[in-house]
Amino acid sequence: MTTMSDARPRVFVAGHRGMVGSAIVRALAARGDVELVLRTHRELDLTEQRDVRHFFATERISQVYLAAARVGGIHANNVYPAEFIQQNLTIAANVIHEAWRGGVEQLLFLGSSCIYPKFASQPIQESALLTGALEPTNAPYAIAKIAGMMMCDSYNRQYGVDYRSVMPTNLYGPGDNYHPENSHVIPALIRRIHEARLADAPEVAVWGSGAPMREFLHADDLAHACLHVMDLPQASYRAHTQGAGFLNVGSGEEVSIRQLALLIARVVGYRGNIAFDPTRPDGTPRKMLDCGLINATGWQPQVSLESGLRSTYQEALSSGRLSVEPEALATPT
Ligand SMILES: NC(=O)c1ccc[n+]([C@@H]2O[C@H](COP(=O)([O-])OP(=O)(O)OC[C@H]3O[C@@H](n4cnc5c(N)ncnc54)[C@H](OP(=O)(O)O)[C@@H]3O)[C@@H](O)[C@H]2O)c1
């Protein structure tokens, strides 16, 4: 509840029930120096421009973290490309434009590492943006993310506001999505290996050779990076982006899918065999962000992959995102 004496900045975290938005809310609440303004998807549909305009016209917001988006793995991007581009473009356009109209001084746009060309050289620097063709599967989503970042950059140049962007690597953490078809690699593997343990299955099959190298960042590390980036003096942020208009955020910790699956099996307590199926496609052999620019501002990740996976698994069990009842299993492994 706002009071006359409450002079703390009013901060809107869009998408606060999602994995990233909830981590940003935890980090801001722990700091305690802002007044959080939160709306569920049902209370404020960010694809509805009229409602978004009314929100910013009446709520006196001074800072926005834009973590609302239509998000999903390869399968979801493949099956719902129209929804991915339409919803993500519209959310970005509505929130950034109406925030500007409503006098919001600072905004942080959450992009994604999928904005980079499919064959970008590794580790990927910010300067690789728009230097080659995108991965076709998630191009609609990536185009919407590039457009959001470009909007921030353009509003800064034309209107003199301070709208920033970060491009995180693959994320995981509390609040992740464990949907059997629409989830990312870590929750998908946790779910399958957890279900194999409950069913006492002798083996879990993992698609591909297990050789691709990937980078993962815990959502709490990303949240702290977001607050850190927002806190940078404007001149320092601009200087550190070196003209790119955004900063990569990654862990710098690379693992193969094989190592990841074995680590998850250890965390879950699964003692059966993890079998890799090299007849299935592997995807790109390596995907890793170069985080030299954000590291040079003084930010470093704090959560190791193993401890992050342990707390993520515990949260999935305690929150009921993963069933602990063997008879409730939807898909036998
Ligand atoms: N997850 C990753 O691995 C990853 C990696 C890189 C970047 N990112 C970026 O991080 C951001 C957040 O991702 P996330 O993983 O936290 O996703 P998430 O868990 O799916 O959360 C997204 C949130 O946005 C809300 N939302 C979606 N459409 C909305 C709308 N029209 N109006 C209002 N709210 C809406 C969702 O509410 P409902 O659930 O009610 O629809 C949900 O609370 C995204 O921009 C994403 O691109 C994520």
GROMACS .gro file of C-alpha atoms and ligand atoms in nm:
model
  381
    1MET     CA    1   0.000   0.000   0.000
    2THR     CA    2   0.140   0.343  -0.096
    3THR     CA    3   0.149   0.612   0.168
    4MET     CA    4   0.219   0.984   0.131
    5SER     CA    5   0.553   0.936   0.306
    6ASP     CA    6   0.658   0.642   0.085
    7ALA     CA    7   0.907   0.811  -0.145
    8ARG     CA    8   1.073   0.493  -0.269
    9PRO     CA    9   1.082   0.454  -0.648
   10ARG     CA   10   0.789   0.255  -0.785
   11VAL     CA   11   0.924  -0.040  -0.981
   12PHE     CA   12   0.711  -0.252  -1.216
   13VAL     CA   13   0.836  -0.608  -1.269
   14ALA     CA   14   0.646  -0.735  -1.575
   15GLY     CA   15   0.611  -1.115  -1.566
   16HIS     CA   16   0.672  -1.137  -1.188
   17ARG     CA   17   0.524  -1.487  -1.164
   18GLY     CA   18   0.769  -1.627  -1.420
   19MET     CA   19   1.108  -1.779  -1.342
   20VAL     CA   20   1.306  -1.462  -1.417
   21GLY     CA   21   1.048  -1.210  -1.294
   22SER     CA   22   1.009  -1.389  -0.960
   23ALA     CA   23   1.388  -1.396  -0.917
   24ILE     CA   24   1.403  -1.021  -0.984
   25VAL     CA   25   1.124  -0.965  -0.729
   26ARG     CA   26   1.316  -1.170  -0.468
   27ALA     CA   27   1.631  -0.967  -0.532
   28LEU     CA   28   1.450  -0.631  -0.518
   29ALA     CA   29   1.252  -0.732  -0.208
   30ALA     CA   30   1.574  -0.840  -0.032
   31ARG     CA   31   1.722  -0.500  -0.102
   32GLY     CA   32   1.406  -0.330   0.021
   33ASP     CA   33   1.470   0.013  -0.133
   34VAL     CA   34   1.189   0.019  -0.391
   35GLU     CA   35   0.813  -0.009  -0.391
   36LEU     CA   36   0.716  -0.306  -0.608
   37VAL     CA   37   0.419  -0.270  -0.845
   38LEU     CA   38   0.304  -0.610  -0.971
   39ARG     CA   39   0.026  -0.730  -1.203
   40THR     CA   40  -0.055  -1.086  -1.300
   41HIS     CA   41  -0.117  -1.173  -1.666
   42ARG     CA   42  -0.488  -1.190  -1.583
   43GLU     CA   43  -0.487  -0.846  -1.419
   44LEU     CA   44  -0.292  -0.678  -1.702
   45ASP     CA   45  -0.252  -0.844  -2.041
   46LEU     CA   46   0.054  -0.672  -2.184
   47THR     CA   47  -0.059  -0.744  -2.541
   48GLU     CA   48  -0.353  -0.505  -2.484
   49GLN     CA   49  -0.216  -0.161  -2.565
   50ARG     CA   50  -0.508   0.035  -2.421
   51ASP     CA   51  -0.472  -0.139  -2.083
   52VAL     CA   52  -0.094  -0.097  -2.081
   53ARG     CA   53  -0.136   0.275  -2.161
   54HIS     CA   54  -0.383   0.318  -1.876
   55PHE     CA   55  -0.150   0.135  -1.638
   56PHE     CA   56   0.150   0.358  -1.711
   57ALA     CA   57  -0.063   0.673  -1.721
   58THR     CA   58  -0.193   0.612  -1.368
   59GLU     CA   59   0.071   0.418  -1.174
   60ARG     CA   60   0.364   0.667  -1.162
   61ILE     CA   61   0.623   0.398  -1.238
   62SER     CA   62   0.986   0.509  -1.243
   63GLN     CA   63   1.157   0.181  -1.333
   64VAL     CA   64   1.051  -0.128  -1.533
   65TYR     CA   65   1.201  -0.478  -1.551
   66LEU     CA   66   1.046  -0.632  -1.864
   67ALA     CA   67   1.055  -1.009  -1.792
   68ALA     CA   68   0.712  -1.094  -1.939
   69ALA     CA   69   0.726  -1.297  -2.257
   70ARG     CA   70   0.591  -1.602  -2.434
   71VAL     CA   71   0.874  -1.848  -2.366
   72GLY     CA   72   0.936  -2.214  -2.456
   73GLY     CA   73   1.178  -2.475  -2.586
   74ILE     CA   74   1.240  -2.596  -2.943
   75HIS     CA   75   0.912  -2.787  -2.963
   76ALA     CA   76   0.698  -2.492  -2.854
   77ASN     CA   77   0.884  -2.252  -3.087
   78ASN     CA   78   0.827  -2.496  -3.373
   79VAL     CA   79   0.458  -2.552  -3.310
   80TYR     CA   80   0.353  -2.196  -3.216
   81PRO     CA   81   0.573  -1.961  -3.427
   82ALA     CA   82   0.290  -1.715  -3.495
   83GLU     CA   83   0.204  -1.684  -3.125
   84PHE     CA   84   0.573  -1.645  -3.034
   85ILE     CA   85   0.636  -1.356  -3.273
   86GLN     CA   86   0.300  -1.183  -3.226
   87GLN     CA   87   0.293  -1.193  -2.845
   88ASN     CA   88   0.658  -1.108  -2.792
   89LEU     CA   89   0.660  -0.823  -3.043
   90THR     CA   90   0.338  -0.681  -2.900
   91ILE     CA   91   0.449  -0.707  -2.535
   92ALA     CA   92   0.779  -0.532  -2.617
   93ALA     CA   93   0.615  -0.260  -2.829
   94ASN     CA   94   0.337  -0.190  -2.579
   95VAL     CA   95   0.550  -0.188  -2.266
   96ILE     CA   96   0.842   0.013  -2.406
   97HIS     CA   97   0.624   0.269  -2.586
   98GLU     CA   98   0.371   0.316  -2.308
   99ALA     CA   99   0.644   0.328  -2.043
  100TRP     CA  100   0.801   0.612  -2.240
  101ARG     CA  101   0.463   0.790  -2.275
  102GLY     CA  102   0.406   0.742  -1.902
  103GLY     CA  103   0.738   0.906  -1.813
  104VAL     CA  104   0.930   0.595  -1.703
  105GLU     CA  105   1.295   0.695  -1.665
  106GLN     CA  106   1.460   0.353  -1.668
  107LEU     CA  107   1.369   0.018  -1.821
  108LEU     CA  108   1.550  -0.314  -1.853
  109PHE     CA  109   1.451  -0.537  -2.145
  110LEU     CA  110   1.516  -0.912  -2.114
  111GLY     CA  111   1.632  -1.058  -2.444
  112SER     CA  112   1.784  -1.398  -2.509
  113SER     CA  113   2.101  -1.552  -2.651
  114CYS     CA  114   1.893  -1.693  -2.940
  115ILE     CA  115   1.919  -1.349  -3.105
  116TYR     CA  116   2.261  -1.447  -3.241
  117PRO     CA  117   2.331  -1.602  -3.583
  118LYS     CA  118   2.323  -1.980  -3.592
  119PHE     CA  119   2.690  -1.997  -3.692
  120ALA     CA  120   2.826  -1.713  -3.479
  121SER     CA  121   3.184  -1.774  -3.367
  122GLN     CA  122   3.217  -1.892  -3.007
  123PRO     CA  123   3.214  -1.761  -2.741
  124ILE     CA  124   2.960  -1.516  -2.885
  125GLN     CA  125   3.035  -1.146  -2.848
  126GLU     CA  126   2.765  -0.876  -2.856
  127SER     CA  127   2.910  -0.753  -3.188
  128ALA     CA  128   2.792  -1.079  -3.357
  129LEU     CA  129   2.431  -0.950  -3.363
  130LEU     CA  130   2.286  -0.940  -3.717
  131THR     CA  131   2.601  -1.074  -3.881
  132GLY     CA  132   2.436  -1.392  -4.015
  133ALA     CA  133   2.120  -1.602  -4.049
  134LEU     CA  134   1.930  -1.706  -3.735
  135GLU     CA  135   1.845  -2.061  -3.630
  136PRO     CA  136   1.516  -2.103  -3.827
  137THR     CA  137   1.330  -2.282  -3.543
  138ASN     CA  138   1.336  -1.987  -3.305
  139ALA     CA  139   1.377  -1.704  -3.558
  140PRO     CA  140   1.026  -1.560  -3.491
  141TYR     CA  141   1.105  -1.538  -3.118
  142ALA     CA  142   1.456  -1.405  -3.185
  143ILE     CA  143   1.328  -1.135  -3.422
  144ALA     CA  144   1.086  -1.015  -3.152
  145LYS     CA  145   1.374  -0.999  -2.901
  146ILE     CA  146   1.598  -0.810  -3.145
  147ALA     CA  147   1.309  -0.568  -3.209
  148GLY     CA  148   1.265  -0.506  -2.834
  149MET     CA  149   1.634  -0.432  -2.790
  150MET     CA  150   1.628  -0.203  -3.096
  151MET     CA  151   1.326  -0.019  -2.954
  152CYS     CA  152   1.516   0.052  -2.633
  153ASP     CA  153   1.816   0.174  -2.830
  154SER     CA  154   1.600   0.390  -3.061
  155TYR     CA  155   1.401   0.547  -2.774
  156ASN     CA  156   1.731   0.630  -2.603
  157ARG     CA  157   1.860   0.800  -2.916
  158GLN     CA  158   1.544   0.990  -3.010
  159TYR     CA  159   1.388   1.061  -2.669
  160GLY     CA  160   1.691   1.062  -2.440
  161VAL     CA  161   1.554   0.796  -2.200
  162ASP     CA  162   1.763   0.530  -2.027
  163TYR     CA  163   1.634   0.194  -2.152
  164ARG     CA  164   1.879  -0.096  -2.126
  165SER     CA  165   1.888  -0.457  -2.245
  166VAL     CA  166   2.051  -0.781  -2.135
  167MET     CA  167   2.082  -1.105  -2.334
  168PRO     CA  168   2.094  -1.401  -2.094
  169THR     CA  169   2.221  -1.747  -2.179
  170ASN     CA  170   2.008  -2.060  -2.105
  171LEU     CA  171   1.850  -2.020  -1.761
  172TYR     CA  172   1.722  -2.254  -1.493
  173GLY     CA  173   1.604  -2.222  -1.134
  174PRO     CA  174   1.298  -2.211  -0.909
  175GLY     CA  175   0.971  -2.159  -1.096
  176ASP     CA  176   1.092  -2.325  -1.417
  177ASN     CA  177   0.846  -2.494  -1.652
  178TYR     CA  178   0.840  -2.878  -1.633
  179HIS     CA  179   0.589  -2.930  -1.912
  180PRO     CA  180   0.660  -3.267  -2.082
  181GLU     CA  181   0.682  -3.107  -2.430
  182ASN     CA  182   0.729  -2.732  -2.391
  183SER     CA  183   1.019  -2.714  -2.145
  184HIS     CA  184   1.389  -2.626  -2.180
  185VAL     CA  185   1.668  -2.884  -2.148
  186ILE     CA  186   1.734  -2.870  -1.770
  187PRO     CA  187   1.371  -2.902  -1.650
  188ALA     CA  188   1.306  -3.159  -1.925
  189LEU     CA  189   1.600  -3.375  -1.808
  190ILE     CA  190   1.511  -3.329  -1.439
  191ARG     CA  191   1.157  -3.442  -1.509
  192ARG     CA  192   1.252  -3.748  -1.714
  193ILE     CA  193   1.522  -3.864  -1.473
  194HIS     CA  194   1.301  -3.798  -1.170
  195GLU     CA  195   1.020  -4.000  -1.328
  196ALA     CA  196   1.265  -4.282  -1.410
  197ARG     CA  197   1.373  -4.289  -1.045
  198LEU     CA  198   1.012  -4.304  -0.923
  199ALA     CA  199   0.928  -4.580  -1.174
  200ASP     CA  200   1.251  -4.769  -1.092
  201ALA     CA  201   1.327  -4.769  -1.467
  202PRO     CA  202   1.664  -4.928  -1.554
  203GLU     CA  203   1.745  -4.670  -1.824
  204VAL     CA  204   1.666  -4.318  -1.944
  205ALA     CA  205   1.725  -4.236  -2.312
  206VAL     CA  206   1.857  -3.888  -2.390
  207TRP     CA  207   1.832  -3.756  -2.747
  208GLY     CA  208   2.161  -3.698  -2.932
  209SER     CA  209   2.521  -3.795  -2.867
  210GLY     CA  210   2.551  -3.595  -2.544
  211ALA     CA  211   2.851  -3.412  -2.693
  212PRO     CA  212   2.708  -3.058  -2.748
  213MET     CA  213   2.848  -2.802  -2.507
  214ARG     CA  214   2.607  -2.563  -2.335
  215GLU     CA  215   2.616  -2.286  -2.078
  216PHE     CA  216   2.357  -2.243  -1.800
  217LEU     CA  217   2.291  -1.960  -1.558
  218HIS     CA  218   2.083  -1.972  -1.241
  219ALA     CA  219   1.785  -1.732  -1.242
  220ASP     CA  220   1.905  -1.573  -0.914
  221ASP     CA  221   2.240  -1.492  -1.074
  222LEU     CA  222   2.056  -1.333  -1.367
  223ALA     CA  223   1.836  -1.132  -1.128
  224HIS     CA  224   2.142  -0.993  -0.952
  225ALA     CA  225   2.294  -0.912  -1.292
  226CYS     CA  226   1.974  -0.724  -1.386
  227LEU     CA  227   1.984  -0.511  -1.068
  228HIS     CA  228   2.355  -0.454  -1.116
  229VAL     CA  229   2.305  -0.339  -1.477
  230MET     CA  230   2.021  -0.104  -1.374
  231ASP     CA  231   2.241   0.044  -1.099
  232LEU     CA  232   2.528   0.131  -1.332
  233PRO     CA  233   2.561   0.501  -1.403
  234GLN     CA  234   2.420   0.569  -1.750
  235ALA     CA  235   2.756   0.673  -1.892
  236SER     CA  236   2.921   0.360  -1.755
  237TYR     CA  237   2.648   0.133  -1.899
  238ARG     CA  238   2.681   0.296  -2.239
  239ALA     CA  239   3.059   0.280  -2.236
  240HIS     CA  240   3.058  -0.088  -2.139
  241THR     CA  241   2.812  -0.191  -2.413
  242GLN     CA  242   3.067  -0.057  -2.664
  243GLY     CA  243   2.792   0.058  -2.900
  244ALA     CA  244   2.603  -0.276  -2.901
  245GLY     CA  245   2.318  -0.135  -2.691
  246PHE     CA  246   2.302  -0.441  -2.463
  247LEU     CA  247   2.510  -0.679  -2.250
  248ASN     CA  248   2.541  -1.059  -2.259
  249VAL     CA  249   2.482  -1.239  -1.927
  250GLY     CA  250   2.621  -1.590  -1.884
  251SER     CA  251   2.788  -1.810  -1.624
  252GLY     CA  252   3.111  -1.878  -1.814
  253GLU     CA  253   3.063  -2.244  -1.703
  254GLU     CA  254   3.033  -2.486  -1.995
  255VAL     CA  255   2.913  -2.848  -1.973
  256SER     CA  256   2.834  -3.117  -2.227
  257ILE     CA  257   2.479  -3.252  -2.235
  258ARG     CA  258   2.630  -3.585  -2.122
  259GLN     CA  259   2.790  -3.423  -1.814
  260LEU     CA  260   2.466  -3.236  -1.745
  261ALA     CA  261   2.251  -3.552  -1.762
  262LEU     CA  262   2.491  -3.739  -1.530
  263LEU     CA  263   2.497  -3.448  -1.286
  264ILE     CA  264   2.116  -3.433  -1.282
  265ALA     CA  265   2.102  -3.811  -1.224
  266ARG     CA  266   2.329  -3.761  -0.919
  267VAL     CA  267   2.118  -3.472  -0.788
  268VAL     CA  268   1.794  -3.668  -0.836
  269GLY     CA  269   1.941  -3.986  -0.688
  270TYR     CA  270   1.881  -4.196  -1.001
  271ARG     CA  271   2.109  -4.503  -1.020
  272GLY     CA  272   1.999  -4.644  -1.358
  273ASN     CA  273   2.175  -4.602  -1.691
  274ILE     CA  274   2.168  -4.280  -1.896
  275ALA     CA  275   2.172  -4.386  -2.263
  276PHE     CA  276   2.247  -4.142  -2.544
  277ASP     CA  277   2.088  -4.184  -2.886
  278PRO     CA  278   2.330  -4.051  -3.150
  279THR     CA  279   2.077  -4.114  -3.431
  280ARG     CA  280   1.882  -3.812  -3.297
  281PRO     CA  281   1.989  -3.458  -3.392
  282ASP     CA  282   2.245  -3.286  -3.168
  283GLY     CA  283   2.182  -2.921  -3.256
  284THR     CA  284   2.467  -2.673  -3.259
  285PRO     CA  285   2.792  -2.822  -3.117
  286ARG     CA  286   2.870  -2.531  -2.886
  287LYS     CA  287   2.675  -2.232  -2.757
  288MET     CA  288   2.852  -2.003  -2.518
  289LEU     CA  289   2.830  -1.629  -2.453
  290ASP     CA  290   3.133  -1.405  -2.418
  291CYS     CA  291   3.057  -1.208  -2.101
  292GLY     CA  292   3.369  -0.994  -2.100
  293LEU     CA  293   3.167  -0.671  -2.120
  294ILE     CA  294   2.938  -0.733  -1.820
  295ASN     CA  295   3.223  -0.890  -1.619
  296ALA     CA  296   3.421  -0.569  -1.676
  297THR     CA  297   3.142  -0.376  -1.497
  298GLY     CA  298   3.209  -0.584  -1.183
  299TRP     CA  299   2.937  -0.852  -1.204
  300GLN     CA  300   3.018  -1.222  -1.159
  301PRO     CA  301   2.781  -1.521  -1.113
  302GLN     CA  302   2.771  -1.682  -0.766
  303VAL     CA  303   2.573  -2.008  -0.806
  304SER     CA  304   2.759  -2.320  -0.923
  305LEU     CA  305   2.572  -2.555  -1.156
  306GLU     CA  306   2.562  -2.840  -0.904
  307SER     CA  307   2.432  -2.633  -0.611
  308GLY     CA  308   2.187  -2.455  -0.843
  309LEU     CA  309   2.052  -2.789  -0.969
  310ARG     CA  310   2.014  -2.920  -0.613
  311SER     CA  311   1.808  -2.622  -0.496
  312THR     CA  312   1.608  -2.620  -0.821
  313TYR     CA  313   1.516  -2.988  -0.779
  314GLN     CA  314   1.416  -2.934  -0.415
  315GLU     CA  315   1.193  -2.641  -0.517
  316ALA     CA  316   1.033  -2.845  -0.796
  317LEU     CA  317   0.943  -3.115  -0.542
  318SER     CA  318   0.828  -2.887  -0.261
  319SER     CA  319   0.620  -2.667  -0.493
  320GLY     CA  320   0.449  -2.968  -0.651
  321ARG     CA  321   0.583  -2.884  -0.999
  322LEU     CA  322   0.712  -3.241  -0.998
  323SER     CA  323   0.492  -3.514  -0.860
  324VAL     CA  324   0.641  -3.742  -0.593
  325GLU     CA  325   0.374  -4.009  -0.645
  326PRO     CA  326   0.485  -4.289  -0.883
  327GLU     CA  327   0.123  -4.361  -0.981
  328ALA     CA  328   0.079  -3.996  -1.093
  329LEU     CA  329   0.337  -4.029  -1.368
  330ALA     CA  330   0.196  -3.915  -1.702
  331THR     CA  331   0.455  -4.077  -1.926
  332PRO     CA  332   0.630  -4.403  -1.839
  333THR     CA  333   1.002  -4.388  -1.922
  334LIG     N1  334   1.402  -1.932  -1.955
  334LIG     C1  335   1.517  -1.915  -2.020
  334LIG     O1  336   1.599  -2.007  -2.036
  334LIG     C2  337   1.551  -1.779  -2.075
  334LIG     C3  338   1.676  -1.764  -2.138
  334LIG     C4  339   1.710  -1.639  -2.189
  334LIG     C5  340   1.620  -1.534  -2.178
  334LIG     N2  341   1.501  -1.550  -2.117
  334LIG     C6  342   1.411  -1.435  -2.113
  334LIG     O2  343   1.371  -1.404  -1.981
  334LIG     C7  344   1.238  -1.353  -1.982
  334LIG     C8  345   1.152  -1.429  -1.882
  334LIG     O3  346   1.157  -1.568  -1.912
  334LIG     P1  347   1.107  -1.678  -1.808
  334LIG     O4  348   1.187  -1.799  -1.830
  334LIG     O5  349   1.095  -1.618  -1.671
  334LIG     O6  350   0.960  -1.707  -1.865
  334LIG     P2  351   0.831  -1.757  -1.784
  334LIG     O7  352   0.871  -1.833  -1.664
  334LIG     O8  353   0.745  -1.825  -1.886
  334LIG     O9  354   0.764  -1.622  -1.738
  334LIG     C9  355   0.708  -1.532  -1.828
  334LIG    C10  356   0.602  -1.453  -1.755
  334LIG    O10  357   0.542  -1.360  -1.847
  334LIG    C11  358   0.403  -1.362  -1.828
  334LIG     N3  359   0.334  -1.323  -1.950
  334LIG    C12  360   0.338  -1.385  -2.071
  334LIG     N4  361   0.259  -1.322  -2.159
  334LIG    C13  362   0.203  -1.217  -2.091
  334LIG    C14  363   0.112  -1.116  -2.127
  334LIG     N5  364   0.059  -1.109  -2.251
  334LIG     N6  365   0.076  -1.025  -2.034
  334LIG    C15  366   0.126  -1.033  -1.907
  334LIG     N7  367   0.214  -1.126  -1.868
  334LIG    C16  368   0.251  -1.218  -1.958
  334LIG    C17  369   0.372  -1.506  -1.792
  334LIG    O11  370   0.247  -1.515  -1.730
  334LIG     P3  371   0.155  -1.645  -1.758
  334LIG    O12  372   0.239  -1.764  -1.720
  334LIG    O13  373   0.036  -1.623  -1.673
  334LIG    O14  374   0.125  -1.643  -1.906
  334LIG    C18  375   0.488  -1.538  -1.700
  334LIG    O15  376   0.462  -1.498  -1.568
  334LIG    C19  377   1.188  -1.364  -2.126
  334LIG    O16  378   1.199  -1.240  -2.189
  334LIG    C20  379   1.284  -1.462  -2.190
  334LIG    O17  380   1.302  -1.435  -2.326
  334LIG    C21  381   1.464  -1.671  -2.065
   0.00000   0.00000   0.00000
